[in-house]
């Protein structure tokens, strides 16, 4: 597997985005673009990229604004930017898609989003319909419109109080506080991520993972989630684009499958012609990093190749 790293300019006009591509030894039969989650970074997906490149796929991606290597000199970690910066992150996905298209012309391209990256991918499917050949939405969920509006209002108020580039203990507690309680007694603050304790320990030890996102990021993410759920926006998607929802059945982000099923049903209700749902029993948020991550990878690859 060959790995190339480079940068491109973000849609915010000022931040250099760290990007990567993993290439197979032979001909590229298809491209998988990964949209990573909050408080992590794209190089965490190198093991999965190796799995895919061994099967002839090119795997591409980048660090979202405020994550990994995409933290500019004036950009705080875990902060996308000012009001409207969710769209910058969505537009950066499109730029990365265009770069992949130039690099591999005529080759099918798929999008896989995990966690926050799945919500960005859902916004992408609305804003740039028909530009990918299929999408995997992993570790996603669906909250009520009232809960999203209330949470966003708290994030805005806390942003005024502490500064939108700074974290808020109140917002963090409201957003993530219930996640770990479901798995008490807790060994770490991140037990909710994975059944696999080794994965949790690696996450805790990684300086580019974890931490409390800024109030501004929460404001943007909750606004993006609200945007994704509106029927008029869902109607803008390309209904021919095949979609796979996949999540751990015990993932608190997806409300133990209930929120994932609601998202799945919303896509079906919008008229998406090929949409599938898979909940992995007993698994939590980071499916690819569970002890059975190899089996999950096999299932993802099988689905992707079936779409080709």
PDB file of C-alpha atoms in Angstrom:
ATOM      1  CA  UNK A   1       0.000   0.000   0.000  1.00  0.00           C
ATOM      2  CA  UNK A   2       1.319   3.411  -1.001  1.00  0.00           C
ATOM      3  CA  UNK A   3       0.333   6.425   1.115  1.00  0.00           C
ATOM      4  CA  UNK A   4       0.525  10.005  -0.175  1.00  0.00           C
ATOM      5  CA  UNK A   5      -0.175  13.077   1.956  1.00  0.00           C
ATOM      6  CA  UNK A   6      -0.774  16.625   0.703  1.00  0.00           C
ATOM      7  CA  UNK A   7      -2.851  19.735   1.418  1.00  0.00           C
ATOM      8  CA  UNK A   8      -5.581  21.708  -0.311  1.00  0.00           C
ATOM      9  CA  UNK A   9      -7.222  25.006   0.609  1.00  0.00           C
ATOM     10  CA  UNK A  10     -10.437  24.789   2.621  1.00  0.00           C
ATOM     11  CA  UNK A  11     -13.672  26.410   1.513  1.00  0.00           C
ATOM     12  CA  UNK A  12     -13.104  28.828   4.407  1.00  0.00           C
ATOM     13  CA  UNK A  13     -10.427  30.428   2.197  1.00  0.00           C
ATOM     14  CA  UNK A  14      -7.671  30.352   4.802  1.00  0.00           C
ATOM     15  CA  UNK A  15      -7.015  26.883   6.201  1.00  0.00           C
ATOM     16  CA  UNK A  16      -4.787  24.288   4.548  1.00  0.00           C
ATOM     17  CA  UNK A  17      -6.566  20.956   4.762  1.00  0.00           C
ATOM     18  CA  UNK A  18      -4.429  17.864   5.383  1.00  0.00           C
ATOM     19  CA  UNK A  19      -5.371  15.145   2.896  1.00  0.00           C
ATOM     20  CA  UNK A  20      -4.277  11.577   2.263  1.00  0.00           C
ATOM     21  CA  UNK A  21      -4.648   8.862  -0.347  1.00  0.00           C
ATOM     22  CA  UNK A  22      -3.876   5.170   0.042  1.00  0.00           C
ATOM     23  CA  UNK A  23      -3.239   3.318  -3.197  1.00  0.00           C
ATOM     24  CA  UNK A  24      -3.266  -0.367  -4.154  1.00  0.00           C
ATOM     25  CA  UNK A  25      -0.278  -1.980  -5.834  1.00  0.00           C
ATOM     26  CA  UNK A  26      -2.162  -2.532  -9.086  1.00  0.00           C
ATOM     27  CA  UNK A  27      -5.046  -0.999 -10.979  1.00  0.00           C
ATOM     28  CA  UNK A  28      -7.604   1.058  -9.051  1.00  0.00           C
ATOM     29  CA  UNK A  29     -11.061  -0.427  -9.536  1.00  0.00           C
ATOM     30  CA  UNK A  30     -12.929   2.057  -7.318  1.00  0.00           C
ATOM     31  CA  UNK A  31     -12.400   4.860  -4.808  1.00  0.00           C
ATOM     32  CA  UNK A  32     -13.682   5.100  -1.245  1.00  0.00           C
ATOM     33  CA  UNK A  33     -13.683   8.562   0.342  1.00  0.00           C
ATOM     34  CA  UNK A  34     -13.822   8.600   4.150  1.00  0.00           C
ATOM     35  CA  UNK A  35     -15.340  11.375   6.253  1.00  0.00           C
ATOM     36  CA  UNK A  36     -14.037  10.908   9.821  1.00  0.00           C
ATOM     37  CA  UNK A  37     -15.743  11.689  13.129  1.00  0.00           C
ATOM     38  CA  UNK A  38     -15.413  14.435  15.697  1.00  0.00           C
ATOM     39  CA  UNK A  39     -12.219  14.573  17.799  1.00  0.00           C
ATOM     40  CA  UNK A  40     -10.301  12.141  15.579  1.00  0.00           C
ATOM     41  CA  UNK A  41      -8.444  12.305  12.248  1.00  0.00           C
ATOM     42  CA  UNK A  42      -8.146  10.538   8.905  1.00  0.00           C
ATOM     43  CA  UNK A  43      -4.921   8.580   9.511  1.00  0.00           C
ATOM     44  CA  UNK A  44      -6.756   6.522  12.142  1.00  0.00           C
ATOM     45  CA  UNK A  45      -8.314   4.731   9.157  1.00  0.00           C
ATOM     46  CA  UNK A  46      -4.997   3.408   7.816  1.00  0.00           C
ATOM     47  CA  UNK A  47      -5.691  -0.231   8.868  1.00  0.00           C
ATOM     48  CA  UNK A  48      -9.048  -0.201   7.074  1.00  0.00           C
ATOM     49  CA  UNK A  49      -7.411   1.511   4.094  1.00  0.00           C
ATOM     50  CA  UNK A  50      -4.873  -1.332   3.908  1.00  0.00           C
ATOM     51  CA  UNK A  51      -7.729  -3.834   3.939  1.00  0.00           C
ATOM     52  CA  UNK A  52      -9.380  -2.027   1.011  1.00  0.00           C
ATOM     53  CA  UNK A  53      -6.208  -1.406  -1.020  1.00  0.00           C
ATOM     54  CA  UNK A  54      -5.429  -5.126  -0.795  1.00  0.00           C
ATOM     55  CA  UNK A  55      -8.692  -5.553  -2.716  1.00  0.00           C
ATOM     56  CA  UNK A  56      -7.861  -3.005  -5.409  1.00  0.00           C
ATOM     57  CA  UNK A  57      -9.516   0.074  -3.935  1.00  0.00           C
ATOM     58  CA  UNK A  58      -8.002   3.519  -3.543  1.00  0.00           C
ATOM     59  CA  UNK A  59      -8.972   5.122  -0.226  1.00  0.00           C
ATOM     60  CA  UNK A  60      -8.932   8.906   0.148  1.00  0.00           C
ATOM     61  CA  UNK A  61      -9.860  11.423   2.791  1.00  0.00           C
ATOM     62  CA  UNK A  62      -8.837  14.484   4.756  1.00  0.00           C
ATOM     63  CA  UNK A  63      -8.890  15.976   8.234  1.00  0.00           C
ATOM     64  CA  UNK A  64     -11.939  18.182   8.747  1.00  0.00           C
ATOM     65  CA  UNK A  65     -11.430  21.788   9.802  1.00  0.00           C
ATOM     66  CA  UNK A  66     -10.042  21.944  13.335  1.00  0.00           C
ATOM     67  CA  UNK A  67      -9.004  18.286  13.357  1.00  0.00           C
ATOM     68  CA  UNK A  68      -5.705  16.450  12.911  1.00  0.00           C
ATOM     69  CA  UNK A  69      -3.453  18.315  10.515  1.00  0.00           C
ATOM     70  CA  UNK A  70      -6.142  20.809   9.458  1.00  0.00           C
ATOM     71  CA  UNK A  71      -5.735  23.186  12.375  1.00  0.00           C
ATOM     72  CA  UNK A  72      -4.529  26.494  10.946  1.00  0.00           C
ATOM     73  CA  UNK A  73      -2.456  29.057  12.820  1.00  0.00           C
ATOM     74  CA  UNK A  74      -5.612  30.995  13.667  1.00  0.00           C
ATOM     75  CA  UNK A  75      -7.945  28.011  13.936  1.00  0.00           C
ATOM     76  CA  UNK A  76      -8.615  26.396  17.299  1.00  0.00           C
ATOM     77  CA  UNK A  77      -8.685  22.606  17.588  1.00  0.00           C
ATOM     78  CA  UNK A  78     -12.210  21.145  17.445  1.00  0.00           C
ATOM     79  CA  UNK A  79     -13.611  24.351  15.974  1.00  0.00           C
ATOM     80  CA  UNK A  80     -14.942  24.414  12.416  1.00  0.00           C
ATOM     81  CA  UNK A  81     -15.178  28.213  12.240  1.00  0.00           C
ATOM     82  CA  UNK A  82     -17.818  30.910  12.600  1.00  0.00           C
ATOM     83  CA  UNK A  83     -21.503  30.779  11.770  1.00  0.00           C
ATOM     84  CA  UNK A  84     -22.099  28.744   8.615  1.00  0.00           C
ATOM     85  CA  UNK A  85     -18.833  26.808   8.824  1.00  0.00           C
ATOM     86  CA  UNK A  86     -20.657  23.454   8.649  1.00  0.00           C
ATOM     87  CA  UNK A  87     -21.054  24.274   4.962  1.00  0.00           C
ATOM     88  CA  UNK A  88     -17.281  24.812   4.676  1.00  0.00           C
ATOM     89  CA  UNK A  89     -16.744  21.276   5.940  1.00  0.00           C
ATOM     90  CA  UNK A  90     -19.340  19.925   3.488  1.00  0.00           C
ATOM     91  CA  UNK A  91     -17.750  21.856   0.614  1.00  0.00           C
ATOM     92  CA  UNK A  92     -14.336  20.476   1.600  1.00  0.00           C
ATOM     93  CA  UNK A  93     -15.759  16.983   1.106  1.00  0.00           C
ATOM     94  CA  UNK A  94     -16.759  18.016  -2.400  1.00  0.00           C
ATOM     95  CA  UNK A  95     -13.317  19.455  -3.123  1.00  0.00           C
ATOM     96  CA  UNK A  96     -11.773  16.158  -1.996  1.00  0.00           C
ATOM     97  CA  UNK A  97     -14.234  14.318  -4.250  1.00  0.00           C
ATOM     98  CA  UNK A  98     -13.205  16.480  -7.211  1.00  0.00           C
ATOM     99  CA  UNK A  99      -9.513  15.858  -6.531  1.00  0.00           C
ATOM    100  CA  UNK A 100     -10.164  12.112  -6.422  1.00  0.00           C
ATOM    101  CA  UNK A 101     -12.062  12.359  -9.715  1.00  0.00           C
ATOM    102  CA  UNK A 102      -9.126  14.133 -11.338  1.00  0.00           C
ATOM    103  CA  UNK A 103      -6.717  11.565  -9.907  1.00  0.00           C
ATOM    104  CA  UNK A 104      -8.829   8.550 -10.965  1.00  0.00           C
ATOM    105  CA  UNK A 105     -10.992   9.657 -13.926  1.00  0.00           C
ATOM    106  CA  UNK A 106     -13.916   7.425 -14.805  1.00  0.00           C
ATOM    107  CA  UNK A 107     -13.536   5.292 -11.680  1.00  0.00           C
ATOM    108  CA  UNK A 108     -16.573   4.774  -9.385  1.00  0.00           C
ATOM    109  CA  UNK A 109     -16.348   6.754  -6.146  1.00  0.00           C
ATOM    110  CA  UNK A 110     -18.148   6.053  -2.877  1.00  0.00           C
ATOM    111  CA  UNK A 111     -18.438   8.076   0.330  1.00  0.00           C
ATOM    112  CA  UNK A 112     -18.275   6.646   3.857  1.00  0.00           C
ATOM    113  CA  UNK A 113     -18.978   8.881   6.851  1.00  0.00           C
ATOM    114  CA  UNK A 114     -18.506   7.932  10.492  1.00  0.00           C
ATOM    115  CA  UNK A 115     -20.153   9.728  13.439  1.00  0.00           C
ATOM    116  CA  UNK A 116     -19.913  13.509  12.819  1.00  0.00           C
ATOM    117  CA  UNK A 117     -18.525  12.508   9.434  1.00  0.00           C
ATOM    118  CA  UNK A 118     -21.783  10.663   8.722  1.00  0.00           C
ATOM    119  CA  UNK A 119     -23.768  13.850   9.396  1.00  0.00           C
ATOM    120  CA  UNK A 120     -21.423  15.748   7.075  1.00  0.00           C
ATOM    121  CA  UNK A 121     -21.909  12.987   4.491  1.00  0.00           C
ATOM    122  CA  UNK A 122     -25.680  13.336   4.816  1.00  0.00           C
ATOM    123  CA  UNK A 123     -25.379  17.085   4.180  1.00  0.00           C
ATOM    124  CA  UNK A 124     -23.128  16.281   1.217  1.00  0.00           C
ATOM    125  CA  UNK A 125     -25.746  13.972  -0.299  1.00  0.00           C
ATOM    126  CA  UNK A 126     -28.232  16.862  -0.131  1.00  0.00           C
ATOM    127  CA  UNK A 127     -25.885  19.596  -1.395  1.00  0.00           C
ATOM    128  CA  UNK A 128     -24.084  17.569  -4.074  1.00  0.00           C
ATOM    129  CA  UNK A 129     -26.571  14.934  -5.260  1.00  0.00           C
ATOM    130  CA  UNK A 130     -25.384  12.362  -7.764  1.00  0.00           C
ATOM    131  CA  UNK A 131     -21.663  13.058  -7.310  1.00  0.00           C
ATOM    132  CA  UNK A 132     -20.921   9.721  -5.591  1.00  0.00           C
ATOM    133  CA  UNK A 133     -21.935   6.213  -6.605  1.00  0.00           C
ATOM    134  CA  UNK A 134     -23.087   5.198  -3.132  1.00  0.00           C
ATOM    135  CA  UNK A 135     -22.677   6.079   0.528  1.00  0.00           C
ATOM    136  CA  UNK A 136     -22.132   4.298   3.834  1.00  0.00           C
ATOM    137  CA  UNK A 137     -23.457   6.130   6.902  1.00  0.00           C
ATOM    138  CA  UNK A 138     -21.791   4.587   9.941  1.00  0.00           C
ATOM    139  CA  UNK A 139     -22.415   5.474  13.582  1.00  0.00           C
ATOM    140  CA  UNK A 140     -25.083   8.012  12.679  1.00  0.00           C
ATOM    141  CA  UNK A 141     -28.340   8.867  14.425  1.00  0.00           C
ATOM    142  CA  UNK A 142     -31.465  11.014  14.470  1.00  0.00           C
ATOM    143  CA  UNK A 143     -32.718  13.376  17.189  1.00  0.00           C
ATOM    144  CA  UNK A 144     -36.044  15.165  17.396  1.00  0.00           C
ATOM    145  CA  UNK A 145     -36.245  18.649  15.891  1.00  0.00           C
ATOM    146  CA  UNK A 146     -37.087  20.031  19.338  1.00  0.00           C
ATOM    147  CA  UNK A 147     -34.006  18.448  20.933  1.00  0.00           C
ATOM    148  CA  UNK A 148     -31.760  19.740  18.155  1.00  0.00           C
ATOM    149  CA  UNK A 149     -33.145  23.263  18.441  1.00  0.00           C
ATOM    150  CA  UNK A 150     -32.837  23.257  22.231  1.00  0.00           C
ATOM    151  CA  UNK A 151     -29.286  21.918  22.128  1.00  0.00           C
ATOM    152  CA  UNK A 152     -28.263  24.466  19.539  1.00  0.00           C
ATOM    153  CA  UNK A 153     -29.759  27.275  21.619  1.00  0.00           C
ATOM    154  CA  UNK A 154     -27.683  26.164  24.621  1.00  0.00           C
ATOM    155  CA  UNK A 155     -24.540  25.983  22.455  1.00  0.00           C
ATOM    156  CA  UNK A 156     -25.160  29.517  21.169  1.00  0.00           C
ATOM    157  CA  UNK A 157     -25.753  30.865  24.685  1.00  0.00           C
ATOM    158  CA  UNK A 158     -22.643  29.151  26.027  1.00  0.00           C
ATOM    159  CA  UNK A 159     -20.677  30.449  23.038  1.00  0.00           C
ATOM    160  CA  UNK A 160     -21.602  33.986  24.038  1.00  0.00           C
ATOM    161  CA  UNK A 161     -20.557  33.238  27.609  1.00  0.00           C
ATOM    162  CA  UNK A 162     -17.221  31.433  27.120  1.00  0.00           C
ATOM    163  CA  UNK A 163     -16.415  32.225  23.458  1.00  0.00           C
ATOM    164  CA  UNK A 164     -17.397  30.062  20.507  1.00  0.00           C
ATOM    165  CA  UNK A 165     -13.835  28.787  20.036  1.00  0.00           C
ATOM    166  CA  UNK A 166     -13.821  27.447  23.591  1.00  0.00           C
ATOM    167  CA  UNK A 167     -15.420  24.367  25.138  1.00  0.00           C
ATOM    168  CA  UNK A 168     -18.261  24.451  27.641  1.00  0.00           C
ATOM    169  CA  UNK A 169     -18.629  21.865  30.401  1.00  0.00           C
ATOM    170  CA  UNK A 170     -22.419  22.305  30.208  1.00  0.00           C
ATOM    171  CA  UNK A 171     -22.619  21.696  26.454  1.00  0.00           C
ATOM    172  CA  UNK A 172     -20.253  18.739  26.698  1.00  0.00           C
ATOM    173  CA  UNK A 173     -22.351  17.210  29.482  1.00  0.00           C
ATOM    174  CA  UNK A 174     -25.564  17.673  27.513  1.00  0.00           C
ATOM    175  CA  UNK A 175     -24.016  16.230  24.339  1.00  0.00           C
ATOM    176  CA  UNK A 176     -21.913  13.342  25.647  1.00  0.00           C
ATOM    177  CA  UNK A 177     -22.708  12.997  29.349  1.00  0.00           C
ATOM    178  CA  UNK A 178     -25.348  10.333  28.882  1.00  0.00           C
ATOM    179  CA  UNK A 179     -23.217   8.261  26.498  1.00  0.00           C
ATOM    180  CA  UNK A 180     -20.835   6.869  29.102  1.00  0.00           C
ATOM    181  CA  UNK A 181     -23.430   6.492  31.856  1.00  0.00           C
ATOM    182  CA  UNK A 182     -25.058   3.751  29.818  1.00  0.00           C
ATOM    183  CA  UNK A 183     -21.925   1.639  30.324  1.00  0.00           C
ATOM    184  CA  UNK A 184     -21.223   2.352  33.998  1.00  0.00           C
ATOM    185  CA  UNK A 185     -19.251   1.569  36.050  1.00  0.00           C
ATOM    186  CA  UNK A 186     -16.821   3.338  33.721  1.00  0.00           C
ATOM    187  CA  UNK A 187     -13.137   2.650  33.305  1.00  0.00           C
ATOM    188  CA  UNK A 188     -12.539   5.781  31.168  1.00  0.00           C
ATOM    189  CA  UNK A 189     -14.493   8.755  29.832  1.00  0.00           C
ATOM    190  CA  UNK A 190     -14.694   7.017  26.457  1.00  0.00           C
ATOM    191  CA  UNK A 191     -16.023   3.547  27.266  1.00  0.00           C
ATOM    192  CA  UNK A 192     -18.990   4.317  24.999  1.00  0.00           C
ATOM    193  CA  UNK A 193     -16.710   4.257  21.951  1.00  0.00           C
ATOM    194  CA  UNK A 194     -15.961   0.583  21.968  1.00  0.00           C
ATOM    195  CA  UNK A 195     -16.380  -2.778  23.661  1.00  0.00           C
ATOM    196  CA  UNK A 196     -12.685  -3.300  22.881  1.00  0.00           C
ATOM    197  CA  UNK A 197     -10.671  -1.823  25.800  1.00  0.00           C
ATOM    198  CA  UNK A 198      -7.468  -1.709  23.740  1.00  0.00           C
ATOM    199  CA  UNK A 199      -9.134   0.590  21.225  1.00  0.00           C
ATOM    200  CA  UNK A 200     -10.375   2.863  24.017  1.00  0.00           C
ATOM    201  CA  UNK A 201      -6.880   3.022  25.521  1.00  0.00           C
ATOM    202  CA  UNK A 202      -5.315   3.894  22.161  1.00  0.00           C
ATOM    203  CA  UNK A 203      -7.877   6.657  21.711  1.00  0.00           C
ATOM    204  CA  UNK A 204      -7.201   8.092  25.184  1.00  0.00           C
ATOM    205  CA  UNK A 205      -3.417   8.003  24.617  1.00  0.00           C
ATOM    206  CA  UNK A 206      -3.591   9.663  21.180  1.00  0.00           C
ATOM    207  CA  UNK A 207      -2.992  13.449  21.455  1.00  0.00           C
ATOM    208  CA  UNK A 208      -5.023  14.017  18.265  1.00  0.00           C
ATOM    209  CA  UNK A 209      -8.093  12.259  19.684  1.00  0.00           C
ATOM    210  CA  UNK A 210     -10.547  13.230  22.364  1.00  0.00           C
ATOM    211  CA  UNK A 211     -10.984  16.533  24.115  1.00  0.00           C
ATOM    212  CA  UNK A 212     -14.080  18.687  24.416  1.00  0.00           C
ATOM    213  CA  UNK A 213     -15.314  20.233  21.151  1.00  0.00           C
ATOM    214  CA  UNK A 214     -15.864  23.989  21.081  1.00  0.00           C
ATOM    215  CA  UNK A 215     -19.289  25.498  21.571  1.00  0.00           C
ATOM    216  CA  UNK A 216     -19.026  26.717  17.971  1.00  0.00           C
ATOM    217  CA  UNK A 217     -18.567  23.178  16.670  1.00  0.00           C
ATOM    218  CA  UNK A 218     -21.608  21.977  18.610  1.00  0.00           C
ATOM    219  CA  UNK A 219     -23.647  24.903  17.239  1.00  0.00           C
ATOM    220  CA  UNK A 220     -22.652  24.031  13.678  1.00  0.00           C
ATOM    221  CA  UNK A 221     -23.061  20.275  14.049  1.00  0.00           C
ATOM    222  CA  UNK A 222     -26.517  20.538  15.600  1.00  0.00           C
ATOM    223  CA  UNK A 223     -27.511  22.978  12.863  1.00  0.00           C
ATOM    224  CA  UNK A 224     -26.206  20.543  10.268  1.00  0.00           C
ATOM    225  CA  UNK A 225     -28.150  17.689  11.805  1.00  0.00           C
ATOM    226  CA  UNK A 226     -31.318  19.797  11.731  1.00  0.00           C
ATOM    227  CA  UNK A 227     -30.631  20.642   8.063  1.00  0.00           C
ATOM    228  CA  UNK A 228     -30.234  16.934   7.260  1.00  0.00           C
ATOM    229  CA  UNK A 229     -33.581  15.961   8.719  1.00  0.00           C
ATOM    230  CA  UNK A 230     -35.825  18.458   6.936  1.00  0.00           C
ATOM    231  CA  UNK A 231     -38.047  16.771   4.357  1.00  0.00           C
ATOM    232  CA  UNK A 232     -37.477  19.496   1.758  1.00  0.00           C
ATOM    233  CA  UNK A 233     -33.720  18.891   2.003  1.00  0.00           C
ATOM    234  CA  UNK A 234     -34.010  15.108   1.870  1.00  0.00           C
ATOM    235  CA  UNK A 235     -36.004  15.577  -1.344  1.00  0.00           C
ATOM    236  CA  UNK A 236     -32.916  17.160  -2.954  1.00  0.00           C
ATOM    237  CA  UNK A 237     -30.915  13.913  -2.768  1.00  0.00           C
ATOM    238  CA  UNK A 238     -30.346  11.699  -5.793  1.00  0.00           C
ATOM    239  CA  UNK A 239     -32.817   8.893  -5.132  1.00  0.00           C
ATOM    240  CA  UNK A 240     -30.769   6.472  -7.228  1.00  0.00           C
ATOM    241  CA  UNK A 241     -27.719   6.675  -4.954  1.00  0.00           C
ATOM    242  CA  UNK A 242     -27.563   3.455  -2.878  1.00  0.00           C
ATOM    243  CA  UNK A 243     -27.184   3.973   0.871  1.00  0.00           C
ATOM    244  CA  UNK A 244     -26.075   1.648   3.680  1.00  0.00           C
ATOM    245  CA  UNK A 245     -26.773   2.568   7.300  1.00  0.00           C
ATOM    246  CA  UNK A 246     -24.562   0.573   9.648  1.00  0.00           C
ATOM    247  CA  UNK A 247     -24.128   0.941  13.384  1.00  0.00           C
ATOM    248  CA  UNK A 248     -23.496  -0.885  16.616  1.00  0.00           C
ATOM    249  CA  UNK A 249     -26.756  -1.915  18.243  1.00  0.00           C
ATOM    250  CA  UNK A 250     -25.437  -0.463  21.534  1.00  0.00           C
ATOM    251  CA  UNK A 251     -24.104   2.767  20.040  1.00  0.00           C
ATOM    252  CA  UNK A 252     -25.442   5.679  22.126  1.00  0.00           C
ATOM    253  CA  UNK A 253     -25.008   8.118  19.212  1.00  0.00           C
ATOM    254  CA  UNK A 254     -27.732   6.184  17.415  1.00  0.00           C
ATOM    255  CA  UNK A 255     -29.779   5.723  20.621  1.00  0.00           C
ATOM    256  CA  UNK A 256     -29.017   1.999  20.584  1.00  0.00           C
ATOM    257  CA  UNK A 257     -30.332   1.615  17.059  1.00  0.00           C
ATOM    258  CA  UNK A 258     -33.535   3.629  17.457  1.00  0.00           C
ATOM    259  CA  UNK A 259     -32.085   6.813  15.975  1.00  0.00           C
ATOM    260  CA  UNK A 260     -30.378   4.900  13.180  1.00  0.00           C
ATOM    261  CA  UNK A 261     -33.659   3.267  12.250  1.00  0.00           C
ATOM    262  CA  UNK A 262     -35.372   6.679  12.224  1.00  0.00           C
ATOM    263  CA  UNK A 263     -32.718   8.013   9.842  1.00  0.00           C
ATOM    264  CA  UNK A 264     -33.109   4.915   7.650  1.00  0.00           C
ATOM    265  CA  UNK A 265     -36.884   5.350   7.567  1.00  0.00           C
ATOM    266  CA  UNK A 266     -36.506   9.036   6.656  1.00  0.00           C
ATOM    267  CA  UNK A 267     -34.423   8.085   3.621  1.00  0.00           C
ATOM    268  CA  UNK A 268     -36.976   5.471   2.608  1.00  0.00           C
ATOM    269  CA  UNK A 269     -39.764   7.982   3.098  1.00  0.00           C
ATOM    270  CA  UNK A 270     -37.925  10.507   0.942  1.00  0.00           C
ATOM    271  CA  UNK A 271     -37.896   8.001  -1.931  1.00  0.00           C
ATOM    272  CA  UNK A 272     -34.340   6.631  -1.912  1.00  0.00           C
ATOM    273  CA  UNK A 273     -34.681   3.489  -3.998  1.00  0.00           C
ATOM    274  CA  UNK A 274     -31.891   1.409  -2.468  1.00  0.00           C
ATOM    275  CA  UNK A 275     -31.328   1.875   1.263  1.00  0.00           C
ATOM    276  CA  UNK A 276     -30.212  -0.836   3.690  1.00  0.00           C
ATOM    277  CA  UNK A 277     -29.800  -1.023   7.462  1.00  0.00           C
ATOM    278  CA  UNK A 278     -27.456  -3.214   9.523  1.00  0.00           C
ATOM    279  CA  UNK A 279     -27.142  -3.110  13.316  1.00  0.00           C
ATOM    280  CA  UNK A 280     -24.300  -5.147  14.783  1.00  0.00           C
ATOM    281  CA  UNK A 281     -25.391  -6.849  18.027  1.00  0.00           C
ATOM    282  CA  UNK A 282     -23.636  -5.715  21.229  1.00  0.00           C
ATOM    283  CA  UNK A 283     -21.198  -3.357  19.447  1.00  0.00           C
ATOM    284  CA  UNK A 284     -20.829   0.343  20.279  1.00  0.00           C
ATOM    285  CA  UNK A 285     -19.675   3.368  18.269  1.00  0.00           C
ATOM    286  CA  UNK A 286     -16.381   2.541  16.525  1.00  0.00           C
ATOM    287  CA  UNK A 287     -17.314  -0.564  14.551  1.00  0.00           C
ATOM    288  CA  UNK A 288     -14.054  -0.828  12.619  1.00  0.00           C
ATOM    289  CA  UNK A 289     -12.024  -0.779  15.838  1.00  0.00           C
ATOM    290  CA  UNK A 290     -13.949  -3.456  17.687  1.00  0.00           C
ATOM    291  CA  UNK A 291     -12.409  -6.905  18.108  1.00  0.00           C
ATOM    292  CA  UNK A 292     -14.542  -8.092  15.176  1.00  0.00           C
ATOM    293  CA  UNK A 293     -13.567  -5.071  13.047  1.00  0.00           C
ATOM    294  CA  UNK A 294     -12.263  -7.383  10.340  1.00  0.00           C
ATOM    295  CA  UNK A 295     -15.720  -8.879   9.926  1.00  0.00           C
ATOM    296  CA  UNK A 296     -17.237  -5.395   9.728  1.00  0.00           C
ATOM    297  CA  UNK A 297     -14.676  -4.439   7.067  1.00  0.00           C
ATOM    298  CA  UNK A 298     -15.578  -7.557   5.074  1.00  0.00           C
ATOM    299  CA  UNK A 299     -19.245  -6.609   5.179  1.00  0.00           C
ATOM    300  CA  UNK A 300     -18.558  -3.032   4.087  1.00  0.00           C
ATOM    301  CA  UNK A 301     -16.375  -4.221   1.211  1.00  0.00           C
ATOM    302  CA  UNK A 302     -18.978  -6.783   0.120  1.00  0.00           C
ATOM    303  CA  UNK A 303     -21.666  -4.077   0.013  1.00  0.00           C
ATOM    304  CA  UNK A 304     -19.427  -1.640  -1.870  1.00  0.00           C
ATOM    305  CA  UNK A 305     -18.396  -4.185  -4.504  1.00  0.00           C
ATOM    306  CA  UNK A 306     -22.007  -5.180  -5.026  1.00  0.00           C
ATOM    307  CA  UNK A 307     -22.766  -1.572  -5.972  1.00  0.00           C
ATOM    308  CA  UNK A 308     -20.047  -1.578  -8.639  1.00  0.00           C
TER     309      UNK A 308
END
